[in-house]
Short mmCIF file of N, CA and C in Angstrom, two decimals:
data_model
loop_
_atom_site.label_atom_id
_atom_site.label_comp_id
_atom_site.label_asym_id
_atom_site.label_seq_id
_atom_site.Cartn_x
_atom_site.Cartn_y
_atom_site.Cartn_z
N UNK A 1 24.49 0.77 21.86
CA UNK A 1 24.29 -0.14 20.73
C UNK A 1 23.59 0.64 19.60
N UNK A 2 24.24 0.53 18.13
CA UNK A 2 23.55 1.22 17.22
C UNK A 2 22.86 0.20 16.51
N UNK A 3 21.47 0.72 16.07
CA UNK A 3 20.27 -0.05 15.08
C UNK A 3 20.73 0.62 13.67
N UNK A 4 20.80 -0.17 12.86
CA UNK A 4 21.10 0.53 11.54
C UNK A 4 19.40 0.64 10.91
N UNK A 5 18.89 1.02 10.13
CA UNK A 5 17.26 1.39 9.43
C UNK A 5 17.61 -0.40 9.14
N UNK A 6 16.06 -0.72 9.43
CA UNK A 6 15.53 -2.21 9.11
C UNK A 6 14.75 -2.19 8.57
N UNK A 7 14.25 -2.60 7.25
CA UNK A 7 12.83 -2.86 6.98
C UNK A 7 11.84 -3.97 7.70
N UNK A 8 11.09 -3.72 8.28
CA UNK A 8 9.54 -4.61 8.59
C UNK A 8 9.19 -4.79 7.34
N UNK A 9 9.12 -5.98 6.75
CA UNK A 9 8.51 -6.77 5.39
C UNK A 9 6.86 -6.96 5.73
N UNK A 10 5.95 -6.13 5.02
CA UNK A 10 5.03 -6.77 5.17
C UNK A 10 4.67 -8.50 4.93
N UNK A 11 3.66 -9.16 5.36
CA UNK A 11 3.19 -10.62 5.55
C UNK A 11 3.57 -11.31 4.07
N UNK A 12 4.32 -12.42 4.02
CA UNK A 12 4.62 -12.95 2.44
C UNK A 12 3.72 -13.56 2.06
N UNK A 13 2.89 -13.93 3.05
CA UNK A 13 1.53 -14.34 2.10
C UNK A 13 0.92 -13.20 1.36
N UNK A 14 0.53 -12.23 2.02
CA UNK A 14 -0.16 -11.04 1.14
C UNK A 14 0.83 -10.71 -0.53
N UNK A 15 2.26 -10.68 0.02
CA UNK A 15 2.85 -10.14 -1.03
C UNK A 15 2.46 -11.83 -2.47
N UNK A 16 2.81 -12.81 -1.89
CA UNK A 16 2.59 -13.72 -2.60
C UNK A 16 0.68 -13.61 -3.49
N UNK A 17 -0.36 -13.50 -2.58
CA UNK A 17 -1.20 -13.60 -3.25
C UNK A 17 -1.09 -12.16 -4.56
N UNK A 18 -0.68 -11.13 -3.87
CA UNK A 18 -0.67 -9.98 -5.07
C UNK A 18 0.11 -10.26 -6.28
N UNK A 19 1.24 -10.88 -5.93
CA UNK A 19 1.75 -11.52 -7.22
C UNK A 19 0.99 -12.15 -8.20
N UNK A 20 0.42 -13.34 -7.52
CA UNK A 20 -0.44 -14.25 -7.92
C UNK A 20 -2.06 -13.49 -9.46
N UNK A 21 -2.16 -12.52 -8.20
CA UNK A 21 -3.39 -12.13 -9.03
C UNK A 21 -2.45 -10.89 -9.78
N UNK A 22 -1.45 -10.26 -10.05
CA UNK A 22 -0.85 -9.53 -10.90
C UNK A 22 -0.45 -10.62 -11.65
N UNK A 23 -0.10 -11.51 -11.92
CA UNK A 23 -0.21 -12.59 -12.56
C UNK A 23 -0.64 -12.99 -13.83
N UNK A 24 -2.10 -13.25 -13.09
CA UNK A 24 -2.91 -13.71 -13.32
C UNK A 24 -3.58 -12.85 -14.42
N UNK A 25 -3.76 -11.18 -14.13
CA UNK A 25 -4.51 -10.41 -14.90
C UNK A 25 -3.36 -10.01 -16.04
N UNK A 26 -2.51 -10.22 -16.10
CA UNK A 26 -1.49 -9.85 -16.75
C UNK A 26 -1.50 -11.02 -17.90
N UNK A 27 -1.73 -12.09 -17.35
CA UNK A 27 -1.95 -13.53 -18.37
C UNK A 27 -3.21 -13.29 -19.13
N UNK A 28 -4.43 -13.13 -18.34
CA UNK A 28 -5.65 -12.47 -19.71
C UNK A 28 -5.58 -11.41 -19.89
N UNK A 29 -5.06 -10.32 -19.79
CA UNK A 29 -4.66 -9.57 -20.56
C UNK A 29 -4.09 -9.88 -22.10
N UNK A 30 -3.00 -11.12 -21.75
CA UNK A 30 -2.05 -11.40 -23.22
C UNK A 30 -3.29 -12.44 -24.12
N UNK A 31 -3.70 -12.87 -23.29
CA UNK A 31 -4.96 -14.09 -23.85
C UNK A 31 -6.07 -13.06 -24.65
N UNK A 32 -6.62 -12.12 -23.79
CA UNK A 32 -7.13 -11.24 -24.29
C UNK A 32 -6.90 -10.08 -25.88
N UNK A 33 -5.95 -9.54 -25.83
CA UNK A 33 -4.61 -9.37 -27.15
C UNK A 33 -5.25 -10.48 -27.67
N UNK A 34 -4.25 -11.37 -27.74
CA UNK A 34 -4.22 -12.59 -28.72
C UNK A 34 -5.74 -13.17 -29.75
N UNK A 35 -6.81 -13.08 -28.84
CA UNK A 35 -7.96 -13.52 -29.17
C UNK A 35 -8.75 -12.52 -29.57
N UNK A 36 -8.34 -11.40 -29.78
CA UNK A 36 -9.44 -10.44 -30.81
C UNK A 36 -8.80 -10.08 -32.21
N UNK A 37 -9.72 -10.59 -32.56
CA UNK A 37 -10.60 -11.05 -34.01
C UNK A 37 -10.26 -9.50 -34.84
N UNK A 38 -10.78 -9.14 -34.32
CA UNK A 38 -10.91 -7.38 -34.97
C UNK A 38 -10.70 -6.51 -33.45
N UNK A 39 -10.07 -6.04 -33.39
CA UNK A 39 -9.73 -5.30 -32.89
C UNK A 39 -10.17 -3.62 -32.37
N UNK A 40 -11.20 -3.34 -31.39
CA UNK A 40 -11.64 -1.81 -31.58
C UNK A 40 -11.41 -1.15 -30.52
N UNK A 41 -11.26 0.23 -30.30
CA UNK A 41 -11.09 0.95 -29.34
C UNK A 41 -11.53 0.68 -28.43
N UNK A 42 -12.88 0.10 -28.25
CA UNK A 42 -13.73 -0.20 -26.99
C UNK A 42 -12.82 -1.99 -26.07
N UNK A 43 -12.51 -2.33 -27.03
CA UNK A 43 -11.64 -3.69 -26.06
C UNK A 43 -10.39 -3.85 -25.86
N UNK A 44 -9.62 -2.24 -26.58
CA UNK A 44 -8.24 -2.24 -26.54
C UNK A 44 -8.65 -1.23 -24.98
N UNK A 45 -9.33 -0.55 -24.84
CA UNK A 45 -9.49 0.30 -23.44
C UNK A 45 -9.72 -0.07 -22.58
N UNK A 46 -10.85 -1.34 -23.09
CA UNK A 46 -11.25 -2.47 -21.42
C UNK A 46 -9.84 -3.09 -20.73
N UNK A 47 -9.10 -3.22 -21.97
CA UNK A 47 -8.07 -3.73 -21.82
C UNK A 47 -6.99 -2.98 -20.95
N UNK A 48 -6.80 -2.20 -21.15
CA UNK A 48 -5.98 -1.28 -20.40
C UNK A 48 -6.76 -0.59 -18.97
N UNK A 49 -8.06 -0.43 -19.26
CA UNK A 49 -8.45 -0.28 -18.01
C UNK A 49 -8.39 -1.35 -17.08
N UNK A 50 -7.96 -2.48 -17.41
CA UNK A 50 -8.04 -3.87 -16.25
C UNK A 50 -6.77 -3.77 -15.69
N UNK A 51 -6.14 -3.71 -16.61
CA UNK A 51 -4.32 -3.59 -16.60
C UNK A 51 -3.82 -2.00 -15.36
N UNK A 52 -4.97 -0.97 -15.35
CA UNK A 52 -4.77 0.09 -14.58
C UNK A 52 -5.43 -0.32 -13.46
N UNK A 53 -6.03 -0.73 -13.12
CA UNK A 53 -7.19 -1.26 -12.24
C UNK A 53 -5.85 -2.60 -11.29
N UNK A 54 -5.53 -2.89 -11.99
CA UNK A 54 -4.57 -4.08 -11.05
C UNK A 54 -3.25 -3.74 -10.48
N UNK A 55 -2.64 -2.71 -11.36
CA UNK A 55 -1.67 -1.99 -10.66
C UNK A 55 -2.05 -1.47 -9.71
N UNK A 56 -3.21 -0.69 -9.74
CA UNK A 56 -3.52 0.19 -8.56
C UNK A 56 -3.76 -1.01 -7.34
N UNK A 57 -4.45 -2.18 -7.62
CA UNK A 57 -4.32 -2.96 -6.10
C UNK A 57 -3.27 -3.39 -5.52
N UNK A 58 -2.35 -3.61 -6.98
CA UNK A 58 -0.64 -4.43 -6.55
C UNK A 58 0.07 -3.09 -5.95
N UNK A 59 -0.34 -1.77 -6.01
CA UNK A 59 0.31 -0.74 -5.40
C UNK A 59 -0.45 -0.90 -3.88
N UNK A 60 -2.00 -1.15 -3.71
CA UNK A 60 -2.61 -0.74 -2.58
C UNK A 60 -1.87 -1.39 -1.82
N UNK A 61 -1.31 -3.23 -2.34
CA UNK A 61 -0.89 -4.10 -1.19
C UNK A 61 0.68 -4.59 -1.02
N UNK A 62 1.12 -3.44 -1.81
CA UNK A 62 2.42 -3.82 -1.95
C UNK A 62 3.41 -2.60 -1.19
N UNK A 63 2.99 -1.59 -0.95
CA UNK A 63 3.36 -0.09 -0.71
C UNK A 63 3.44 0.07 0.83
N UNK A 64 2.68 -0.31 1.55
CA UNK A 64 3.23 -0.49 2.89
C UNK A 64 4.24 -1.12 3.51
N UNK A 65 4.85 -0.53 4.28
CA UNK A 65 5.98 -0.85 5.26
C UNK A 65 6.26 -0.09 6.31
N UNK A 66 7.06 -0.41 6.91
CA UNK A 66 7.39 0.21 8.19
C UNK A 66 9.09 -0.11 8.76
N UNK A 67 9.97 0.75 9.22
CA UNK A 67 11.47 0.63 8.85
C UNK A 67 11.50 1.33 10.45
N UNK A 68 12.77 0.41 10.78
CA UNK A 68 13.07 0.83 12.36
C UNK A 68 14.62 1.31 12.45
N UNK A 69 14.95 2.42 13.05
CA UNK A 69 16.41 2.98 13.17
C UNK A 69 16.86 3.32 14.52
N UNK A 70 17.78 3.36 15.01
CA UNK A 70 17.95 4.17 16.31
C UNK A 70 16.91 5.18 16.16
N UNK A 71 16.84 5.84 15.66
CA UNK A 71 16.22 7.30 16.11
C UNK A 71 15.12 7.81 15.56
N UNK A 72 14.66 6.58 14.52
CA UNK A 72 12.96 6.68 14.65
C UNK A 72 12.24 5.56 13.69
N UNK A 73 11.36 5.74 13.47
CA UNK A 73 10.39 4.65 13.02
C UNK A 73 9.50 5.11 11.61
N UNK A 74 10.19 4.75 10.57
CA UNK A 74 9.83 5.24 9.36
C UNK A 74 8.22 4.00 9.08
N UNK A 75 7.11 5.07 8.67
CA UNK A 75 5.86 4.22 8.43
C UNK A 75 5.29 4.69 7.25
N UNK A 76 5.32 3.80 6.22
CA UNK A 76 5.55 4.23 4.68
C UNK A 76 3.73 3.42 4.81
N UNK A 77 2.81 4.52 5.02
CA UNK A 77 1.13 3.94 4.31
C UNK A 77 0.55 4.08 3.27
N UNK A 78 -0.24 4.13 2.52
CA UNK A 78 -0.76 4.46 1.27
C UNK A 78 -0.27 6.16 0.68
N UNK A 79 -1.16 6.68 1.40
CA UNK A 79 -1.57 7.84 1.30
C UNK A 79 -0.46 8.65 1.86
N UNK A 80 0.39 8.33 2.88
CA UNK A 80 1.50 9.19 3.44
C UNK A 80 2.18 8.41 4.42
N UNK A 81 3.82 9.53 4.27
CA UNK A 81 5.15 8.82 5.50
C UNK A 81 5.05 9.18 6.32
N UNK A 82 5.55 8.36 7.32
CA UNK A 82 5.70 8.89 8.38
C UNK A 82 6.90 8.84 9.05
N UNK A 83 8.00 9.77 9.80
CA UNK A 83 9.11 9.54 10.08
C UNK A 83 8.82 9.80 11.75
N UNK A 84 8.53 9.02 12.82
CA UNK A 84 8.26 8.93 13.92
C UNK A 84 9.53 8.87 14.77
N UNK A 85 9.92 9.77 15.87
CA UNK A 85 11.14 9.35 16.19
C UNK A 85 10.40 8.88 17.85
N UNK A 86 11.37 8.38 18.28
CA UNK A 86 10.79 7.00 19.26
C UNK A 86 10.44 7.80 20.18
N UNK A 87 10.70 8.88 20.83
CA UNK A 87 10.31 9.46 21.50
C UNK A 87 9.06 10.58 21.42
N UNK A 88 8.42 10.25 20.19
CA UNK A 88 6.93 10.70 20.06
C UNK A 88 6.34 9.74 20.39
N UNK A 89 6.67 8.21 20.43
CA UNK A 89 6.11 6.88 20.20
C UNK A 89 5.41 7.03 21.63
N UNK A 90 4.21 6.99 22.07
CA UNK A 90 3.53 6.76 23.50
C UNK A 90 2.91 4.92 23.46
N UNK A 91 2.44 4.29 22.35
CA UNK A 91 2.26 3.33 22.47
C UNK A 91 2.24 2.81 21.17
N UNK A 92 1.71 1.19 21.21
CA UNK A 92 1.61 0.41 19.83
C UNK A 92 0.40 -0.46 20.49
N UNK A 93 -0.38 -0.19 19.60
CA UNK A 93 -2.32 -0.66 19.96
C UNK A 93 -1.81 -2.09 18.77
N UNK A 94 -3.14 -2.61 19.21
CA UNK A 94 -3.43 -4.46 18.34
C UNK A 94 -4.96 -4.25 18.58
N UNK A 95 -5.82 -4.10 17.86
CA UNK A 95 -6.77 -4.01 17.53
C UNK A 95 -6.95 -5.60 17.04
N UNK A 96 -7.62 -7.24 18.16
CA UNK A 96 -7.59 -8.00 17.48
C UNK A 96 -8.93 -8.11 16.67
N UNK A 97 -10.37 -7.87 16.83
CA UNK A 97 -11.36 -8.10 15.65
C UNK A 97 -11.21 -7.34 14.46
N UNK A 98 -10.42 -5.93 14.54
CA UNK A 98 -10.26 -5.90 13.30
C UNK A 98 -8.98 -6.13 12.39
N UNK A 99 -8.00 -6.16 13.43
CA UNK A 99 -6.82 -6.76 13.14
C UNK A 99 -6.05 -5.72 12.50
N UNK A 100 -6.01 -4.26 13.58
CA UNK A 100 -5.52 -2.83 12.70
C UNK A 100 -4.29 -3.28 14.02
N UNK A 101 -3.10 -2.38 13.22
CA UNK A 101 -1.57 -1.94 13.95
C UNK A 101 -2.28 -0.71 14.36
N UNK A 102 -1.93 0.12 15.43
CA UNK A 102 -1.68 1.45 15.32
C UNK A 102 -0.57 1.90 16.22
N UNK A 103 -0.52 2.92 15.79
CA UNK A 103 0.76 3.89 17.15
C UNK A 103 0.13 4.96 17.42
N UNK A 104 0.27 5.04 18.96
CA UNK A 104 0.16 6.43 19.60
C UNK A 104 1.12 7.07 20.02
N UNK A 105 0.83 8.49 19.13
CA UNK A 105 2.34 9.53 19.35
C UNK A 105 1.43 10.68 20.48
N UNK A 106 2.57 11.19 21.14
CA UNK A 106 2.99 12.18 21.84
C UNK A 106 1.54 13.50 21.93
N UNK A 107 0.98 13.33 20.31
CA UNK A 107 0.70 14.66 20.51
C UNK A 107 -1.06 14.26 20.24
N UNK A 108 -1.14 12.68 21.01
CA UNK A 108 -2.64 12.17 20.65
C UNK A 108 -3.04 11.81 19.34
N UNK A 109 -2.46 11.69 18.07
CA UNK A 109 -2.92 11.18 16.91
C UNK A 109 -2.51 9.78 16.85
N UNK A 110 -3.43 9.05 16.16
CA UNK A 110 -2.84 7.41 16.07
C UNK A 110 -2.54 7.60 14.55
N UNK A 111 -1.62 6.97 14.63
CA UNK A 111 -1.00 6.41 12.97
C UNK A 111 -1.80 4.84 13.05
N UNK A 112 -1.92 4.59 11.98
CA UNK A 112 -2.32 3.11 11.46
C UNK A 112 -1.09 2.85 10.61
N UNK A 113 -0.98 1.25 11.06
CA UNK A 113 0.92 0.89 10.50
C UNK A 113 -0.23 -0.10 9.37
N UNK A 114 0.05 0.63 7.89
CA UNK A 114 -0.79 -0.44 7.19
C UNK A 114 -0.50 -1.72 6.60
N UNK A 115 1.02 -1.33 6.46
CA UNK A 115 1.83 -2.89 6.42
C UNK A 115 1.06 -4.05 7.09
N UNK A 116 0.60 -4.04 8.22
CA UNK A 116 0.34 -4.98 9.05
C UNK A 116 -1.04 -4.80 9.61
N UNK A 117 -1.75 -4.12 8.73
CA UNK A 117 -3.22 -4.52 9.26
C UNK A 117 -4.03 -5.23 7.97
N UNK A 118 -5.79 -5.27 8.47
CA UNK A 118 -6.35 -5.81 7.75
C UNK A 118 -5.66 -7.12 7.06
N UNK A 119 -5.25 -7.90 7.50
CA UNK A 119 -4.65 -9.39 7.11
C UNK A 119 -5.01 -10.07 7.81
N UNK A 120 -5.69 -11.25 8.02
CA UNK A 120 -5.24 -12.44 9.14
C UNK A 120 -3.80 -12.27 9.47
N UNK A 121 -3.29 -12.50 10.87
CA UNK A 121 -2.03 -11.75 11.65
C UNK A 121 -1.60 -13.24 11.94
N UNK A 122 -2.37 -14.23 12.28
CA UNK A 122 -1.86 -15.68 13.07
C UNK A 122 -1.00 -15.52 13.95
N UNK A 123 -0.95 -14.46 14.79
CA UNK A 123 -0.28 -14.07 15.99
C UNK A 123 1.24 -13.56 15.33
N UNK A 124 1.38 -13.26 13.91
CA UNK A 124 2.72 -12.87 13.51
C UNK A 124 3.16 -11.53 14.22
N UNK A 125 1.37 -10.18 14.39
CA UNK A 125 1.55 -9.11 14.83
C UNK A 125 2.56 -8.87 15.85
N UNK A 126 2.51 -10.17 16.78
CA UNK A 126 3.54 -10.14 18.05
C UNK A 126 4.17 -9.73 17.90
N UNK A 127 5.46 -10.22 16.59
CA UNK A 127 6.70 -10.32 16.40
C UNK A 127 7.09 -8.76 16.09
N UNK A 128 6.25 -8.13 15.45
CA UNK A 128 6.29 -6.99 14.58
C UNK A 128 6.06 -5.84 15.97
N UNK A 129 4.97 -6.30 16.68
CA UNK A 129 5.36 -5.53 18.35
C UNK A 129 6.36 -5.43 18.54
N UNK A 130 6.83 -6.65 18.98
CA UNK A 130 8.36 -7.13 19.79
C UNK A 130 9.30 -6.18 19.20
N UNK A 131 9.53 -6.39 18.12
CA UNK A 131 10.11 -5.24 16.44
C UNK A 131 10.34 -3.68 17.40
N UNK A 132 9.00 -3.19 17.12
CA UNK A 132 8.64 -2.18 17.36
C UNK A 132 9.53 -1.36 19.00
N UNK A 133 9.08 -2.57 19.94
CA UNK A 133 9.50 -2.40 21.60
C UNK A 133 10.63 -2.56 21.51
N UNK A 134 11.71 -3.24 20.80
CA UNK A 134 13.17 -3.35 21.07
C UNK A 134 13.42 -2.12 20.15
N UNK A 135 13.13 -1.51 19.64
CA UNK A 135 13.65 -0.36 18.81
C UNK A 135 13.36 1.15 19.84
N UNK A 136 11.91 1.01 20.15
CA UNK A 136 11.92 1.85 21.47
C UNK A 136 13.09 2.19 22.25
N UNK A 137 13.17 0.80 22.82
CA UNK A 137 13.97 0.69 23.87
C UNK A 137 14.98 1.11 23.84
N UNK A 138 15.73 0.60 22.79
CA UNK A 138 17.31 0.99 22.43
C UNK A 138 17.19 2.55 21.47
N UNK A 139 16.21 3.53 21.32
CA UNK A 139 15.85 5.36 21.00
C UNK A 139 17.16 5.19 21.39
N UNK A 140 17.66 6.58 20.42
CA UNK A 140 18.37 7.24 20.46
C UNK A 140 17.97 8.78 21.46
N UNK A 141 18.13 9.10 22.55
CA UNK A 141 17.12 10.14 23.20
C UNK A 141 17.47 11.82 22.76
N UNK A 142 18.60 11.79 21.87
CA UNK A 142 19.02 12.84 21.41
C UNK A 142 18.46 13.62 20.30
N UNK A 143 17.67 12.28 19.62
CA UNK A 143 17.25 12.77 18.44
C UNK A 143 15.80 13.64 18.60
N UNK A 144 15.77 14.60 17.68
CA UNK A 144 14.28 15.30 17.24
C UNK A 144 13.09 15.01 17.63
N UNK A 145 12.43 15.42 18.49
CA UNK A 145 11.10 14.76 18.82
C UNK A 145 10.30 14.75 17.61
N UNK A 146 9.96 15.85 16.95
CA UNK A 146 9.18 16.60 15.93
C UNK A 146 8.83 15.21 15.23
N UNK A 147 7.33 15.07 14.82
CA UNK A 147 7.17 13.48 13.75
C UNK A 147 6.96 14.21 12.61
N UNK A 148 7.80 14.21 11.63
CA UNK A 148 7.27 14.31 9.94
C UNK A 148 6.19 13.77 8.84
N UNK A 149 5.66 14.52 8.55
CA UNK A 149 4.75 13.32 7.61
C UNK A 149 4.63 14.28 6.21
N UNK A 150 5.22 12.97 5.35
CA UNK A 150 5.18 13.61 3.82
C UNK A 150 3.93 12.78 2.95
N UNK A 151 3.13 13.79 1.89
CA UNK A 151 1.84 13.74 1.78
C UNK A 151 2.92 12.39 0.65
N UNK A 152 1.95 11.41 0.11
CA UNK A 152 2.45 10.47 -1.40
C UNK A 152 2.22 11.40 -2.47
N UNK A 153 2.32 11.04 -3.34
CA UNK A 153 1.90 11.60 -4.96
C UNK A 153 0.83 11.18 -5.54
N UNK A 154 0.15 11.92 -6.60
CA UNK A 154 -0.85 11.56 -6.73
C UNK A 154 -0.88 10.42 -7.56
N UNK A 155 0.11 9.31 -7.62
CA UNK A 155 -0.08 8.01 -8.58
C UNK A 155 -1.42 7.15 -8.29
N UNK A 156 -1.85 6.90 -7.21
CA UNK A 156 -2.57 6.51 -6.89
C UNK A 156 -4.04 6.78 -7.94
N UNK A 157 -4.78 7.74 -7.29
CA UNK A 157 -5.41 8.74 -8.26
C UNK A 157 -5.36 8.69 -9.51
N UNK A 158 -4.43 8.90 -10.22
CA UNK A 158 -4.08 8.78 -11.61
C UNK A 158 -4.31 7.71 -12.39
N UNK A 159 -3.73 5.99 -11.52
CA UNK A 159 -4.31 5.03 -11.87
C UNK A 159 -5.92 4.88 -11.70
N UNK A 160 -6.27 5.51 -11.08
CA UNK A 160 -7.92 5.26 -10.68
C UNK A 160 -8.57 5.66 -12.09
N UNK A 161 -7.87 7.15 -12.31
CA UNK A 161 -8.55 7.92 -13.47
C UNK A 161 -8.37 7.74 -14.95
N UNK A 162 -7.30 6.92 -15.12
CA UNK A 162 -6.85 6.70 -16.52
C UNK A 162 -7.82 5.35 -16.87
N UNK A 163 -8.39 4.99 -16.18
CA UNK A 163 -9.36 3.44 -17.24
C UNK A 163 -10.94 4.35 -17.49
N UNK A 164 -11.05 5.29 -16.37
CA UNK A 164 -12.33 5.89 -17.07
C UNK A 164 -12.30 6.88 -18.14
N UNK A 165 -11.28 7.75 -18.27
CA UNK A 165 -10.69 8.43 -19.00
C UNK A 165 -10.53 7.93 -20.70
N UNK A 166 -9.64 6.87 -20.15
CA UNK A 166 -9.59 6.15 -21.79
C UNK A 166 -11.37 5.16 -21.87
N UNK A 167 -12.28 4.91 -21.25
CA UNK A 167 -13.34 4.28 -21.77
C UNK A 167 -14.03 5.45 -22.06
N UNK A 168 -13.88 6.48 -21.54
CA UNK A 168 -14.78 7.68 -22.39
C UNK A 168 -14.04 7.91 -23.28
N UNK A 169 -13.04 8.02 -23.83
CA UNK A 169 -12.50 8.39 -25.07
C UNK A 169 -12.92 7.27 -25.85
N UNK A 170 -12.69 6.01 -25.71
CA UNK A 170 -12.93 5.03 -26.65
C UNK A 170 -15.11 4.99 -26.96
N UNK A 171 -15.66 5.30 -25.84
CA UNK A 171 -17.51 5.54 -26.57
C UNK A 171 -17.22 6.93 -27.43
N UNK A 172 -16.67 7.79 -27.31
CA UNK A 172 -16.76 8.78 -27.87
C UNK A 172 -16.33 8.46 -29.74
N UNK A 173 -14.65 7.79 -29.30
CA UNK A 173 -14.28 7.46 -30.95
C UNK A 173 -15.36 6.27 -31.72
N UNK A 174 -15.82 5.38 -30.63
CA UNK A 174 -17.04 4.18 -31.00
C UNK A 174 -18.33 5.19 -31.51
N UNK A 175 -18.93 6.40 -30.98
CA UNK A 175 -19.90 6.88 -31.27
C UNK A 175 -19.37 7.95 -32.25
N UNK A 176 -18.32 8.54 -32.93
CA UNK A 176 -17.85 9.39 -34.13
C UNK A 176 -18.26 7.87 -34.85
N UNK A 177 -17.52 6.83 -35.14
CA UNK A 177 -17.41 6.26 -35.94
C UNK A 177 -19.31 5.28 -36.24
N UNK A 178 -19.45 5.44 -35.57
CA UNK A 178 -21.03 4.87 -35.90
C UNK A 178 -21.71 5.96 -35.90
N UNK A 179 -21.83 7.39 -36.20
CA UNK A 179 -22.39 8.43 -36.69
C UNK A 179 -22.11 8.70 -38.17
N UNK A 180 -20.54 8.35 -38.45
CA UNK A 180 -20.18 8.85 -39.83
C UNK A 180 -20.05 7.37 -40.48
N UNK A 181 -20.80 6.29 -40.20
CA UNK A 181 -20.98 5.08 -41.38
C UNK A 181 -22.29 5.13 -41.78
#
């Protein structure tokens, strides 16, 4: 029997609340615009620093997943992929007080599946086990043991650094311009 690649959807509540508050900051943002009076570097930057600041969470909680194939187990986390083929797979941990996924491969390292941690689980984790064990099961045993892991890019980072970046540029143009009046 062949598995074609599946995506594991992270929890639609999570994706729903990130909407919600991308939303939301995106709406005072325009409210924000709209309601200045005069306009200065220092609230056009707050501004954009909020706007960088919310992408970066709608990336923190939106970017995880985890994808199942015959012949291995793609685990897409923040920071890095992972291409697991089932036969590195030694187990799948449930951590319930803190409510972490993990996998244990072959060579003793645990992956954390971040799709599916840190959330209230309401026993959904099961399903996403179950997921996990029927994909095992049905490995392809031919394929590559070797697990891959590709580092992300530095977007992450970048959003972090661009709202402090532009608020020091904007005290700097705020302090030229209140030196030379």
């Amino acid at each position: 029997m062949t598995m074609v690649l599946e995506r594991i959807a992270p929890w639609r509540d999570r994706q729903a609340l990130v909407g919600l508050v991308v939303a939301a900051d995106v709406a005072a943002s325009v409210v924000a615009v709209r309601s200045l009076s005069e306009p200065s570097v220092l609230k056009v930057s707050a501004i954009i620093s909020l706007l960088c600041v919310i992408l970066w969470i709608a990336r923190v909680q939106l970017v995880p997943s985890a994808s199942v194939s015959a012949s291995a187990l793609m685990v897409r986390n923040l920071y890095c992929t992972y291409e697991i083929p089932w036969q590195a797979l030694t187990g799948i941990d449930w951590e319930p007080r803190t409510g972490v996924l993990s996998l244990d491969l072959a060579d003793g390292r645990k992956v954390p599946v971040q799709a599916f941690s840190r959330w209230p689980s309401f026993g959904r984790h099961r399903k996403v086990i179950a997921t996990l064990e029927q994909g095992r099961s049905q490995a392809d045993a031919s394929a590559p043991a070797d697990v891959r892991e590709t580092e992300a890019t530095g977007i992450l980072e970048f959003l972090l650094a661009v709202p402090f970046g532009i608020t020091l540029v904007a005290l700097v143009v705020e302090g030229v311009i209140a030196l030379l009046d």
